[in-house]
Amino acid sequence: MLTLAWPLLLILLPLPLLFRKKQQSKPMTGHLVLPGASQSSNQVVTETRQRTQKRYWIVWCLLVLACARPLWVGEPIELPSKGRDLMLSVDLSGSMQIEDMVLDGKTIDRFTLIQHVISDFIERRKGDRIGLILFADHAYLQSPLTQDRRTVAQYLKEAQIGLVGKQTAIGEAIALGVKRFDKVEQSNRVLILLTDGSNNAGAISPEQATEIAKQRGITIYTIGVGADVMERRTLFGKERVNPSMDLDETQLQQIASVTGGQYFRARNTEELEKIYQVIDSLEPVARDQLSYRPQAELFYWPLALALLASIIMSFSYISFGTNRRKSTNKANSAKGGR
């Protein structure tokens, strides 16, 4: 179905007519006559101007139509009536840039692996509502719960290490997730927390936030990210170190246990993907049946036609001016020969 997003703008269509009537109401002092031109030439000029005014009118109408935003609205599409509500809390602290993870045989940093795996996780969540929280020194809501999975994945893709600080505010990340779920009824209320450290920032402790989450019926799944062993070069050769010394697994296990969730250790891609099976096993919650109608913008068609008409008018002006000069020169030459 063809419709207009802003149909009220069509009231601008007769605007050129008002200016035209205003100009016609002024007293005429005489008719425009080209000196040295015949009566037929002057008639051609008059007809050319009339055609030009019609073209101006067409261009104006096309521009107004483009501003009114014509849309093609498709048939209603029903959204899934069952799904889960999942809030993702992703750590952006400085330690997430440690390169101790492997993807397709290449060593990458922790956050790049999370982006890769979680983006695929988001894509699989058809029917679910996804939200995104980013945290470091403090926690920030990047996206509320939504079925627009593409936008959430894009937000995660655009996130940068150090964007919200260098430390780790796990308590604030949980508290912000709890706050967002307060506005949702009939929900699974699942919070997935991904971090590679321990709480060392924020105004609320993980224990306090976890107790509030338990009271509100929120289940928290915690994921500890980081390898157990990493080799690094020193002056004395290679040495093996534990890059995950700062990871507080005990605290993450306690958070998950208190709220009825589970703790996962993500040393590699396979372990990080285990949460798929757990989330898929959750029973979806019934929601009100919603639908939407896909829309396609069509404003560029009248805009392109207006541009094309303007180009044609420009070439017509050039051609008319050239022919008029030739006719005038011929007339002057004829007079000079007499």
Coordinates of C-alpha atoms in Angstrom, one line a residue:
M1 CA 0.0 0.0 0.0
L2 CA 1.3 3.4 -1.0
T3 CA 1.1 6.1 1.7
L4 CA 2.7 9.3 2.9
A5 CA 4.6 9.8 6.2
W6 CA 4.0 13.5 6.3
P7 CA 0.9 14.2 4.1
L8 CA 0.3 17.7 5.6
L9 CA 3.3 19.0 3.6
L10 CA 1.1 18.7 0.5
I11 CA -0.5 22.0 1.5
L12 CA 2.7 23.6 0.1
L13 CA 1.8 22.6 -3.5
P14 CA -0.2 25.7 -4.4
L15 CA 2.4 28.0 -2.9
P16 CA 3.9 29.0 -6.4
L17 CA 0.4 29.9 -7.6
L18 CA 0.0 32.5 -4.8
F19 CA 3.3 34.2 -5.9
R20 CA 2.2 34.0 -9.5
K21 CA -1.2 35.7 -8.7
K22 CA 0.7 38.3 -6.7
Q23 CA 2.9 39.1 -9.7
Q24 CA 0.0 39.2 -12.1
S25 CA -1.9 41.7 -9.9
K26 CA 0.9 44.3 -10.5
P27 CA 0.2 46.8 -13.3
M28 CA 1.8 45.9 -16.6
T29 CA 3.8 48.6 -18.2
G30 CA 4.2 46.9 -21.5
H31 CA 5.1 43.6 -23.2
L32 CA 8.5 42.2 -23.4
V33 CA 9.8 42.5 -27.0
L34 CA 13.2 41.5 -28.1
P35 CA 14.8 44.2 -30.2
G36 CA 15.8 43.2 -33.7
A37 CA 13.5 40.1 -33.5
S38 CA 10.5 39.4 -35.6
Q39 CA 7.0 38.9 -34.2
S40 CA 7.2 35.2 -34.6
S41 CA 10.5 35.1 -32.7
N42 CA 8.9 37.0 -29.8
Q43 CA 6.0 34.5 -29.9
V44 CA 8.6 31.7 -29.6
V45 CA 10.1 33.4 -26.6
T46 CA 6.7 33.7 -25.0
E47 CA 5.8 30.0 -25.6
T48 CA 9.2 29.0 -24.3
R49 CA 8.7 30.9 -21.1
Q50 CA 5.3 29.3 -20.6
R51 CA 6.8 25.8 -21.1
T52 CA 9.5 26.7 -18.5
Q53 CA 6.8 27.8 -16.0
K54 CA 5.1 24.4 -16.4
R55 CA 8.4 22.6 -15.9
Y56 CA 9.0 24.7 -12.8
W57 CA 5.6 23.6 -11.5
I58 CA 6.4 19.9 -12.2
V59 CA 9.8 20.2 -10.3
W60 CA 8.1 21.9 -7.4
C61 CA 5.4 19.3 -7.1
L62 CA 8.0 16.5 -7.2
L63 CA 10.1 18.2 -4.5
V64 CA 7.0 18.6 -2.2
L65 CA 6.1 15.0 -2.8
A66 CA 9.6 13.9 -1.9
C67 CA 9.4 16.0 1.4
A68 CA 6.1 14.3 2.2
R69 CA 8.0 11.0 2.3
P70 CA 6.1 8.5 0.2
L71 CA 6.2 5.0 1.7
W72 CA 5.3 1.5 0.5
V73 CA 3.8 -0.3 3.5
G74 CA 3.7 -4.1 3.3
E75 CA 1.3 -6.6 4.7
P76 CA 1.3 -7.1 8.5
I77 CA 3.9 -9.5 9.9
E78 CA 3.2 -11.1 13.3
L79 CA 6.1 -11.1 15.8
P80 CA 6.7 -14.2 17.9
S81 CA 4.3 -14.4 20.8
K82 CA 6.7 -16.3 23.0
G83 CA 10.3 -15.5 23.9
R84 CA 12.8 -14.7 26.6
D85 CA 14.1 -11.5 28.0
L86 CA 17.9 -11.5 28.2
M87 CA 20.1 -8.6 29.4
L88 CA 23.8 -8.9 28.4
S89 CA 26.4 -7.1 30.7
V90 CA 29.7 -7.0 28.9
D91 CA 33.0 -6.0 30.6
L92 CA 35.0 -3.2 28.8
S93 CA 37.8 -2.9 31.3
G94 CA 41.4 -2.6 30.2
S95 CA 42.3 -6.2 30.8
M96 CA 39.8 -7.3 28.1
Q97 CA 42.5 -6.4 25.5
I98 CA 44.9 -9.2 26.7
E99 CA 45.6 -11.4 23.7
D100 CA 45.2 -14.9 25.2
M101 CA 42.3 -16.3 23.2
V102 CA 42.4 -18.2 19.9
L103 CA 39.9 -17.9 17.0
D104 CA 40.4 -19.8 13.7
G105 CA 44.1 -20.5 14.6
K106 CA 44.9 -16.8 15.3
T107 CA 45.6 -15.2 18.7
I108 CA 43.2 -12.4 19.5
D109 CA 42.2 -10.4 22.6
R110 CA 39.4 -11.3 24.9
F111 CA 36.9 -8.7 23.8
T112 CA 37.3 -9.6 20.1
L113 CA 36.4 -13.2 21.0
I114 CA 33.4 -12.0 23.0
Q115 CA 32.2 -9.8 20.1
H116 CA 32.5 -12.7 17.7
V117 CA 30.7 -15.3 19.8
I118 CA 28.0 -13.0 21.4
S119 CA 27.1 -11.5 18.0
D120 CA 26.3 -15.0 16.8
F121 CA 24.4 -15.6 20.0
I122 CA 22.3 -12.5 19.5
E123 CA 21.6 -13.6 15.9
R124 CA 20.2 -16.9 17.1
R125 CA 17.8 -15.3 19.6
K126 CA 14.7 -15.1 17.3
G127 CA 11.7 -14.2 19.4
D128 CA 13.7 -13.1 22.4
R129 CA 14.2 -9.6 23.6
I130 CA 17.9 -8.6 24.1
G131 CA 19.4 -5.7 26.0
L132 CA 23.0 -4.6 26.3
I133 CA 24.9 -3.1 29.3
L134 CA 28.5 -2.1 29.0
F135 CA 30.6 -1.6 32.2
A136 CA 34.0 -0.7 33.4
D137 CA 34.4 2.1 36.0
H138 CA 30.6 2.4 35.9
A139 CA 27.8 0.6 34.1
Y140 CA 25.9 2.1 31.2
L141 CA 22.8 1.0 29.4
Q142 CA 23.6 0.7 25.7
S143 CA 20.3 -0.8 24.6
P144 CA 17.1 -1.6 26.4
L145 CA 15.3 -4.8 25.9
T146 CA 14.3 -5.1 22.2
Q147 CA 13.6 -7.6 19.5
D148 CA 15.8 -5.5 17.1
R149 CA 18.7 -8.0 17.3
R150 CA 20.6 -6.2 14.5
T151 CA 20.9 -3.0 16.4
V152 CA 22.1 -4.7 19.6
A153 CA 24.7 -6.6 17.6
Q154 CA 25.8 -3.3 16.0
Y155 CA 26.2 -1.6 19.4
L156 CA 28.4 -4.4 20.6
K157 CA 30.4 -4.3 17.4
E158 CA 31.0 -0.5 17.8
A159 CA 32.1 -0.8 21.5
Q160 CA 35.7 -0.1 22.3
I161 CA 38.0 -1.1 25.2
G162 CA 38.3 1.8 27.6
L163 CA 35.1 3.4 26.3
V164 CA 33.7 3.6 29.9
G165 CA 36.9 3.3 31.9
K166 CA 39.6 0.8 32.8
Q167 CA 38.3 -0.8 36.0
T168 CA 35.5 -3.3 36.7
A169 CA 32.2 -2.4 38.4
I170 CA 30.5 -5.8 38.5
G171 CA 28.1 -4.6 41.2
E172 CA 26.8 -1.7 39.2
A173 CA 26.4 -3.9 36.1
I174 CA 24.1 -6.2 38.1
A175 CA 22.2 -3.4 39.7
L176 CA 21.6 -1.7 36.3
G177 CA 20.3 -4.9 34.9
V178 CA 17.9 -5.3 37.9
K179 CA 16.6 -1.8 37.4
R180 CA 15.8 -2.4 33.7
F181 CA 13.9 -5.6 34.5
D182 CA 11.7 -3.7 37.0
K183 CA 9.9 -2.2 34.0
V184 CA 9.2 -5.7 32.5
E185 CA 6.3 -8.0 33.5
Q186 CA 5.9 -11.7 32.6
S187 CA 9.6 -12.2 31.9
N188 CA 12.3 -14.8 32.4
R189 CA 14.5 -12.0 33.7
V190 CA 17.8 -13.5 32.7
L191 CA 21.1 -11.5 33.1
I192 CA 24.2 -12.7 31.4
L193 CA 27.4 -11.2 32.9
L194 CA 30.7 -11.5 31.1
T195 CA 33.9 -10.4 32.8
D196 CA 37.6 -11.2 33.1
G197 CA 38.3 -9.6 36.5
S198 CA 36.9 -8.9 39.9
N199 CA 34.9 -6.0 41.3
N200 CA 37.2 -3.0 42.0
A201 CA 35.0 0.0 41.2
G202 CA 31.4 1.2 41.4
A203 CA 29.1 2.5 44.2
I204 CA 27.5 -0.9 45.0
S205 CA 29.0 -4.2 45.8
P206 CA 28.3 -7.4 43.9
E207 CA 26.9 -9.0 47.1
Q208 CA 24.4 -6.2 47.6
A209 CA 23.3 -6.2 43.9
T210 CA 23.0 -10.0 43.8
E211 CA 20.7 -10.0 46.9
I212 CA 18.5 -7.4 45.2
A213 CA 18.5 -9.5 42.0
K214 CA 17.4 -12.6 44.0
Q215 CA 14.5 -10.7 45.6
R216 CA 13.3 -9.5 42.2
G217 CA 13.4 -13.0 40.7
I218 CA 16.3 -12.4 38.3
T219 CA 18.5 -15.3 37.3
I220 CA 22.2 -14.4 36.6
Y221 CA 24.5 -16.5 34.4
T222 CA 28.1 -15.5 34.9
I223 CA 30.9 -16.1 32.5
G224 CA 34.6 -15.8 33.4
V225 CA 36.7 -14.9 30.3
G226 CA 40.4 -15.7 30.0
A227 CA 42.9 -18.4 29.4
D228 CA 44.7 -20.4 32.1
V229 CA 48.2 -20.2 30.5
M230 CA 49.8 -17.8 28.1
E231 CA 53.4 -17.7 26.9
R232 CA 55.3 -14.4 26.8
R233 CA 58.8 -13.4 25.8
T234 CA 61.3 -12.1 28.4
L235 CA 65.0 -11.3 28.4
F236 CA 65.6 -14.9 29.5
G237 CA 63.4 -16.5 26.9
K238 CA 59.8 -17.7 27.1
E239 CA 57.9 -18.1 30.3
R240 CA 54.4 -19.4 31.0
V241 CA 52.1 -17.2 33.0
N242 CA 48.5 -17.2 34.2
P243 CA 46.8 -14.2 32.5
S244 CA 43.6 -14.7 34.5
M245 CA 45.0 -14.1 37.9
D246 CA 42.6 -11.2 38.5
L247 CA 39.5 -13.3 37.7
D248 CA 37.5 -13.9 40.8
E249 CA 35.8 -17.2 40.0
T250 CA 34.6 -17.7 43.5
Q251 CA 32.6 -14.5 43.4
L252 CA 31.1 -15.2 40.0
Q253 CA 30.1 -18.7 41.1
Q254 CA 28.4 -17.3 44.2
I255 CA 26.5 -14.7 42.1
A256 CA 25.2 -17.4 39.8
S257 CA 24.4 -19.8 42.7
V258 CA 22.4 -17.3 44.8
T259 CA 20.2 -16.3 41.9
G260 CA 19.7 -19.8 40.6
G261 CA 21.9 -19.4 37.5
Q262 CA 25.2 -21.1 36.5
Y263 CA 28.8 -20.1 36.1
F264 CA 30.8 -20.8 32.9
R265 CA 34.5 -20.5 32.4
A266 CA 35.4 -19.3 28.9
R267 CA 38.9 -20.3 28.1
N268 CA 38.1 -20.6 24.4
T269 CA 35.4 -20.3 21.8
E270 CA 33.9 -23.7 22.6
E271 CA 33.4 -23.1 26.3
L272 CA 31.9 -19.7 25.7
E273 CA 29.4 -21.2 23.3
K274 CA 28.1 -23.6 26.0
I275 CA 25.7 -21.0 27.3
Y276 CA 23.7 -21.4 24.1
Q277 CA 22.4 -24.8 25.3
V278 CA 21.5 -23.4 28.7
I279 CA 19.6 -20.4 27.4
D280 CA 17.8 -22.6 24.7
S281 CA 16.5 -24.8 27.5
L282 CA 14.7 -22.0 29.3
E283 CA 11.0 -22.0 28.8
P284 CA 9.8 -19.0 26.7
V285 CA 7.3 -16.7 28.3
A286 CA 4.0 -15.9 26.4
R287 CA 3.5 -12.3 25.4
D288 CA 0.8 -10.3 23.8
Q289 CA 0.6 -10.9 20.0
L290 CA 2.3 -8.0 18.2
S291 CA 2.7 -7.3 14.6
Y292 CA 4.4 -4.8 12.4
R293 CA 4.2 -3.7 8.8
P294 CA 7.5 -3.4 6.8
Q295 CA 8.0 0.0 5.2
A296 CA 10.2 1.0 2.2
E297 CA 11.1 4.6 1.6
L298 CA 10.2 5.9 -1.9
F299 CA 11.1 9.6 -1.5
Y300 CA 14.2 9.2 -3.7
W301 CA 12.0 8.5 -6.8
P302 CA 10.3 11.9 -7.0
L303 CA 13.6 13.5 -5.9
A304 CA 15.4 11.8 -8.7
L305 CA 12.7 12.9 -11.2
A306 CA 13.0 16.5 -9.9
L307 CA 16.7 16.4 -10.5
L308 CA 16.3 14.9 -14.0
A309 CA 13.7 17.6 -14.9
S310 CA 16.1 20.3 -13.6
I311 CA 18.9 19.0 -15.8
I312 CA 16.6 18.9 -18.8
M313 CA 15.5 22.5 -18.1
S314 CA 19.2 23.6 -17.9
F315 CA 20.0 22.1 -21.3
S316 CA 16.9 23.7 -22.7
Y317 CA 18.0 27.1 -21.5
I318 CA 21.4 26.6 -23.0
S319 CA 19.9 25.4 -26.4
F320 CA 17.4 28.2 -26.4
G321 CA 20.0 30.9 -25.6
T322 CA 22.3 29.6 -28.4
N323 CA 19.5 29.6 -31.0
R324 CA 18.3 33.0 -29.9
R325 CA 21.7 34.5 -30.4
K326 CA 22.1 32.9 -33.8
S327 CA 18.7 34.3 -34.8
T328 CA 19.6 37.8 -33.6
N329 CA 22.9 37.8 -35.4
K330 CA 21.2 36.7 -38.6
A331 CA 18.6 39.5 -38.3
N332 CA 21.4 42.1 -37.7
S333 CA 23.4 40.8 -40.6
A334 CA 20.3 41.0 -42.9
K335 CA 19.7 44.6 -41.8
G336 CA 23.4 45.5 -42.4
G337 CA 23.3 44.1 -45.9
R338 CA 20.5 46.3 -46.8

